[in-house]
Short mmCIF file of C-alpha atoms in Angstrom, two decimals:
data_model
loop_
_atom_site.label_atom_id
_atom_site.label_comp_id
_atom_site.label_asym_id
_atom_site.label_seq_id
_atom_site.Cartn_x
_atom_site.Cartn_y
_atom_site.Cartn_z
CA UNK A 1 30.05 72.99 -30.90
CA UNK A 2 32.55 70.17 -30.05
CA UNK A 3 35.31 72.19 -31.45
CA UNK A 4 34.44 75.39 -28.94
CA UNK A 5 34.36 72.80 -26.28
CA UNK A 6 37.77 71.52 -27.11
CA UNK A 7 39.45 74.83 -27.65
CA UNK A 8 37.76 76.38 -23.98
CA UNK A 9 39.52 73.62 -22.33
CA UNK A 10 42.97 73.90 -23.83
CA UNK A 11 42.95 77.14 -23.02
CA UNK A 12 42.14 76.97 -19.39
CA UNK A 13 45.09 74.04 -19.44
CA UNK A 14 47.56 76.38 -21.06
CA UNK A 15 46.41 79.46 -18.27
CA UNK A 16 46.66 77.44 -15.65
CA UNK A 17 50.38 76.08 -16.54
CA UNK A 18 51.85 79.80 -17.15
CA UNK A 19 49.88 80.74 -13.51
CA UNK A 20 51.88 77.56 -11.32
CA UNK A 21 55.37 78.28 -9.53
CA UNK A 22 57.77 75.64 -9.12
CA UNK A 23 58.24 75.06 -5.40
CA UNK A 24 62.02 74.93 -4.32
CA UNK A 25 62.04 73.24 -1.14
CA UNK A 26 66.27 72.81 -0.88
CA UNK A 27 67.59 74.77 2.46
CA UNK A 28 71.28 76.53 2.23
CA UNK A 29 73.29 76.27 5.44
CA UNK A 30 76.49 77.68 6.45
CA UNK A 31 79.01 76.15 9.00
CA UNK A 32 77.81 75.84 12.52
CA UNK A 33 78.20 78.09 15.06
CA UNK A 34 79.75 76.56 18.27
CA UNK A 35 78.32 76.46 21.59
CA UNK A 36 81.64 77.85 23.37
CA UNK A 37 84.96 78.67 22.54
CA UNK A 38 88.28 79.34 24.39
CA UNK A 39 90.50 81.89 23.86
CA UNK A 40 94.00 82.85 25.43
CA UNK A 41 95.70 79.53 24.75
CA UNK A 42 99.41 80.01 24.18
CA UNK A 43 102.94 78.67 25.24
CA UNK A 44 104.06 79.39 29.02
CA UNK A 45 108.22 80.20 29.34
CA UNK A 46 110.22 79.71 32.64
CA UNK A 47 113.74 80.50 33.38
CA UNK A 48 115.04 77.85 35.23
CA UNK A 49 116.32 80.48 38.49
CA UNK A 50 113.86 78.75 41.16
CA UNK A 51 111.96 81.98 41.80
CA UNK A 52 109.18 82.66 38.84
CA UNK A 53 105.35 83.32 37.55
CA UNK A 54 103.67 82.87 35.15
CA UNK A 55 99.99 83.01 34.29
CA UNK A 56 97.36 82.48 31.06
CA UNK A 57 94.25 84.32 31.24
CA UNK A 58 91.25 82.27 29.78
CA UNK A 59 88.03 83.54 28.28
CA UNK A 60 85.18 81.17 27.78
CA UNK A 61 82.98 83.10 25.17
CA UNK A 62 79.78 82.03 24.41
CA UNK A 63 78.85 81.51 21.10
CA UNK A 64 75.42 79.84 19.74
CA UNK A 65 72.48 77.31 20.56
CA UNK A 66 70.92 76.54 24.21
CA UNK A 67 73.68 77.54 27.44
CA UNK A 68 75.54 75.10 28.76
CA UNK A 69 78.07 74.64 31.91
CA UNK A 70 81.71 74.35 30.85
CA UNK A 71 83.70 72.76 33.28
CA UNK A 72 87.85 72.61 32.73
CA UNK A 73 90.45 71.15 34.07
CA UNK A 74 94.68 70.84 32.88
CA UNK A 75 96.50 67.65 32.75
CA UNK A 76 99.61 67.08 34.75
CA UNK A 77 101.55 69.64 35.24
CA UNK A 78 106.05 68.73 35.04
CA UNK A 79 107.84 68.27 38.00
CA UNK A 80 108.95 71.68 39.90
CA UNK A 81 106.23 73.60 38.37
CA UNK A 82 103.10 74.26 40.86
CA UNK A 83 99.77 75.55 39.87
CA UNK A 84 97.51 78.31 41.80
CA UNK A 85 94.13 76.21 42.71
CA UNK A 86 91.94 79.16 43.07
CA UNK A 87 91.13 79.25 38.95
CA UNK A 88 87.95 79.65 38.33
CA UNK A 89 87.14 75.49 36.98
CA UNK A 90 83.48 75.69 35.97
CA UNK A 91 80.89 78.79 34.93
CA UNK A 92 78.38 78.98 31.99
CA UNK A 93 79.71 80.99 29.03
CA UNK A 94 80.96 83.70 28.78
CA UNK A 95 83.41 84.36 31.49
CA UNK A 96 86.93 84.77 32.45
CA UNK A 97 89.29 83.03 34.39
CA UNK A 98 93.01 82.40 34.74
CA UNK A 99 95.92 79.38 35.02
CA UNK A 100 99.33 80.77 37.59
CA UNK A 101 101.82 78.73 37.68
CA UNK A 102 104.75 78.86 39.53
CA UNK A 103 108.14 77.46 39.64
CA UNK A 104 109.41 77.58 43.71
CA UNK A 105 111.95 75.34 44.06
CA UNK A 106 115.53 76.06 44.80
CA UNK A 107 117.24 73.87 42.12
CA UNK A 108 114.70 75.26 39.61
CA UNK A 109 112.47 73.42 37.44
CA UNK A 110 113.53 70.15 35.15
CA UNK A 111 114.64 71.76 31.89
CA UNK A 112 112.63 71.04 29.41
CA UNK A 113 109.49 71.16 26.93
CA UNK A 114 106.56 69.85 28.12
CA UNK A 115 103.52 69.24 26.05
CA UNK A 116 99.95 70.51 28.34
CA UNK A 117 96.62 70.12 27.61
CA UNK A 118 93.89 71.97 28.45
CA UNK A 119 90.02 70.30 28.46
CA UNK A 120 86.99 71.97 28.65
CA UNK A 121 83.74 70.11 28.85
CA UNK A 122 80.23 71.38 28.16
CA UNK A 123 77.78 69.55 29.71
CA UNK A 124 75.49 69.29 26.55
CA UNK A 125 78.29 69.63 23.37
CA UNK A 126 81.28 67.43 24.97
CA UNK A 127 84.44 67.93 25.08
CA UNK A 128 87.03 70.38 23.74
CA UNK A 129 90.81 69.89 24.42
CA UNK A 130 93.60 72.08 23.56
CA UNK A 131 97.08 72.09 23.47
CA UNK A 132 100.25 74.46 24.51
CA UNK A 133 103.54 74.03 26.54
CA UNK A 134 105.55 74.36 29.06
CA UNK A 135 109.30 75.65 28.37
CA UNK A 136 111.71 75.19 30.99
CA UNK A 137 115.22 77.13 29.54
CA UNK A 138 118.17 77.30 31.46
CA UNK A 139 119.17 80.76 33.50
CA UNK A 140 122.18 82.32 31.55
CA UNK A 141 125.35 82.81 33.46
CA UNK A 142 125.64 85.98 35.45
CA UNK A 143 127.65 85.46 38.81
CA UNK A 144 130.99 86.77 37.22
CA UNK A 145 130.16 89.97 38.47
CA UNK A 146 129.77 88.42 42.41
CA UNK A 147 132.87 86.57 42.53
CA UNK A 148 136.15 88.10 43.47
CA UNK A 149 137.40 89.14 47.13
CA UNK A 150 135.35 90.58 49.74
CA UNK A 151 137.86 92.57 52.20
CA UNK A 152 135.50 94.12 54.42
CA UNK A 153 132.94 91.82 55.66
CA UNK A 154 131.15 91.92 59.20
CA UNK A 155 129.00 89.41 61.09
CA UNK A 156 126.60 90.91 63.14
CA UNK A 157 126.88 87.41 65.86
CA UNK A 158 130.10 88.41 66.26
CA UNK A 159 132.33 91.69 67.83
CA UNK A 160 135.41 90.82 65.96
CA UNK A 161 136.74 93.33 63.26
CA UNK A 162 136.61 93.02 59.84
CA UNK A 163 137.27 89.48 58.16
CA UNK A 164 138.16 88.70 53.99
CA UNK A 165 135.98 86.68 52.18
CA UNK A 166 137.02 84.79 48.72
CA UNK A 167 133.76 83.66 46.35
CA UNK A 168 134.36 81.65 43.75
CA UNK A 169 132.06 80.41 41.26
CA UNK A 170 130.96 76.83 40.51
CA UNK A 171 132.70 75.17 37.55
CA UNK A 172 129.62 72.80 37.29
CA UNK A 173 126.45 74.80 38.53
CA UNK A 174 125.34 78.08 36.83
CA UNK A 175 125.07 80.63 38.79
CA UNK A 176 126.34 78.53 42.49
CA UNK A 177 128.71 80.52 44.15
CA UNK A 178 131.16 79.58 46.74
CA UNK A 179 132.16 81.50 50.36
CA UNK A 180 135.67 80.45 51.32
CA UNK A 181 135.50 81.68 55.01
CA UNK A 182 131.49 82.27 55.57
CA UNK A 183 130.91 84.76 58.69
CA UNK A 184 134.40 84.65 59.35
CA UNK A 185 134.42 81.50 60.70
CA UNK A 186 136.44 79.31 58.05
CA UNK A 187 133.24 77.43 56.68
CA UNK A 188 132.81 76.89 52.78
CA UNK A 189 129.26 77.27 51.89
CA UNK A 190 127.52 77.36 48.57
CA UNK A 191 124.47 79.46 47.67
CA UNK A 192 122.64 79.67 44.60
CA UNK A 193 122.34 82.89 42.67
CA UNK A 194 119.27 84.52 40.90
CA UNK A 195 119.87 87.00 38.02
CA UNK A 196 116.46 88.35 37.44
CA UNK A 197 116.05 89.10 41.41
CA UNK A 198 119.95 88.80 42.49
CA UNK A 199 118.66 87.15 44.74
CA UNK A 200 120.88 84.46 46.79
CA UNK A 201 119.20 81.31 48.32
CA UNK A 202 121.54 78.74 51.19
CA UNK A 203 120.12 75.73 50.55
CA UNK A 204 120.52 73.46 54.06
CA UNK A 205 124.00 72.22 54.26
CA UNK A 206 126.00 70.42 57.40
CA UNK A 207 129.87 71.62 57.76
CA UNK A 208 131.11 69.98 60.82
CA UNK A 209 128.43 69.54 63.41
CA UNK A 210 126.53 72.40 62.27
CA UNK A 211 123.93 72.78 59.46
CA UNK A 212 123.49 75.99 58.08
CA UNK A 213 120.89 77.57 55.71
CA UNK A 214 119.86 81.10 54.68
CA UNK A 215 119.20 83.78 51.76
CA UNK A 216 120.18 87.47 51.09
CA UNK A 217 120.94 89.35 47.85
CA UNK A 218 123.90 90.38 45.43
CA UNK A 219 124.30 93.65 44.34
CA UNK A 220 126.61 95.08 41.90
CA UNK A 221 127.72 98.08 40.17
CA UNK A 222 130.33 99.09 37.68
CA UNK A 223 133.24 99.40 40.16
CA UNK A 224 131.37 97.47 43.56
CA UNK A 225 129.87 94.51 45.05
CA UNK A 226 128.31 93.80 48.06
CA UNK A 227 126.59 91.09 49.65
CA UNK A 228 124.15 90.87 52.09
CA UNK A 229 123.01 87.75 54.23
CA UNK A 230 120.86 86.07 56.92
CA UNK A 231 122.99 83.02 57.71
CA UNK A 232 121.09 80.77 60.37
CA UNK A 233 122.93 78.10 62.05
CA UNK A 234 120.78 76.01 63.58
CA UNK A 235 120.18 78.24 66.93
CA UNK A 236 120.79 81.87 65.49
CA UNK A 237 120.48 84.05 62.51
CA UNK A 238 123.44 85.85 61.89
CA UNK A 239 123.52 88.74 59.54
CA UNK A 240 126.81 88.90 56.98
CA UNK A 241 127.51 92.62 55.34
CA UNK A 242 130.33 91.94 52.77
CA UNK A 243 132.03 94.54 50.75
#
């Protein structure tokens, strides 16, 4: 009887083993999925000709957990280059915005690479920074094709005939050329020349008693060049036609 006992109970032992699982309680993760990203980084490019745009379109994508506002802002930006304030600086993920910059003034921008930074900060995950540049490169020469002599100019100020007109080009400042007898009038002025929008820019000069400033454009063809200009003296804006 003690034997049936004993074998009744090593059974049931031996059941109940091969009937119990092994609990695995270990969790497998992958990498976590940010909150935000940024996209549309990358390296701005000037030409150093005083007259140029350029712009980086941002997208602020959202990506995983609880929303967030992202709020960004761009560290300082090198001299001669101005920024368009109307970006869009804060939103909650995802949208779009986008950094212009512009380089205005007449000398140009300082050549130049210039590290930037970009920061965007979510108000529950931190910070993010990232990084691109500014490049500054120096306009190629291109006012060979302006200088020479002009023997049929007219100023519109004036009711004398035609006058000649020698320009010359800088030998130290790309793309400055030089009017030997301005408007007909014997005054040696300088203007500054832009290839991309042959454009020419007077920056404010005094010869004499009089200061003079203006702008106008180059043109140029394979056997031609002509000039046109808005020369103000001070009292009057004079326009110069030179062939």
């Amino acid at each position: 009887m003690k034997k049936n006992i004993l074998f009744i109970t090593i059974a049931a032992a031996g059941l109940y083993a091969a009937c119990t699982k092994t609990t695995n309680n270990t969790t497998v993760t992958g990498p976590a999925t940010p909150a935000f990203t940024v996209s549309g980084i990358h390296e701005i490019d000037f030409v150093n000709n005083g007259i140029e745009t350029a712009s980086m379109p941002l997208t602020i994508q959202y990506g995983d957990s609880a929303q967030e506002n992202v709020t960004l802002s761009l560290s300082a930006l090198p001299a001669g280059i101005a920024m368009d304030t109307g970006w869009l600086t804060n939103g909650i993920p995802t949208f779009s915005t986008q950094i212009t910059l512009y380089d205005t003034t007449q000398a140009g921008a300082t050549l130049g690479t210039f590290p930037m930074t970009l920061t965007a900060k979510g108000a529950v995950t931190g910070t993010k920074t990232f990084s691109f540049n500014i490049k500054v490169t120096p306009q190629p020469p291109c006012t060979s094709f302006l200088v020479g002599k002009y023997t049929n100019c007219f100023d519109g100020c004036t009711t004398s005939s035609s006058y000649t007109d020698s320009v010359y080009a800088d030998p130290n400042v790309t793309n400055r050329i030089w009017f030997t007898n301005l408007g007909g009038m014997g005054i040696k002025i300088y203007g500054n020349y832009n290839c991309s929008s042959e454009l020419i820019t007077i920056p404010s000069q005094t010869v004499g008693s009089v200061t003079y400033s203006g702008s106008g454009d180059g043109y140029y063809g394979s056997s031609s060049k002509t000039i046109f200009l808005d020369l103000f003296n001070g009292t009057t804006t004079c326009s110069i036609n030179m062939n």
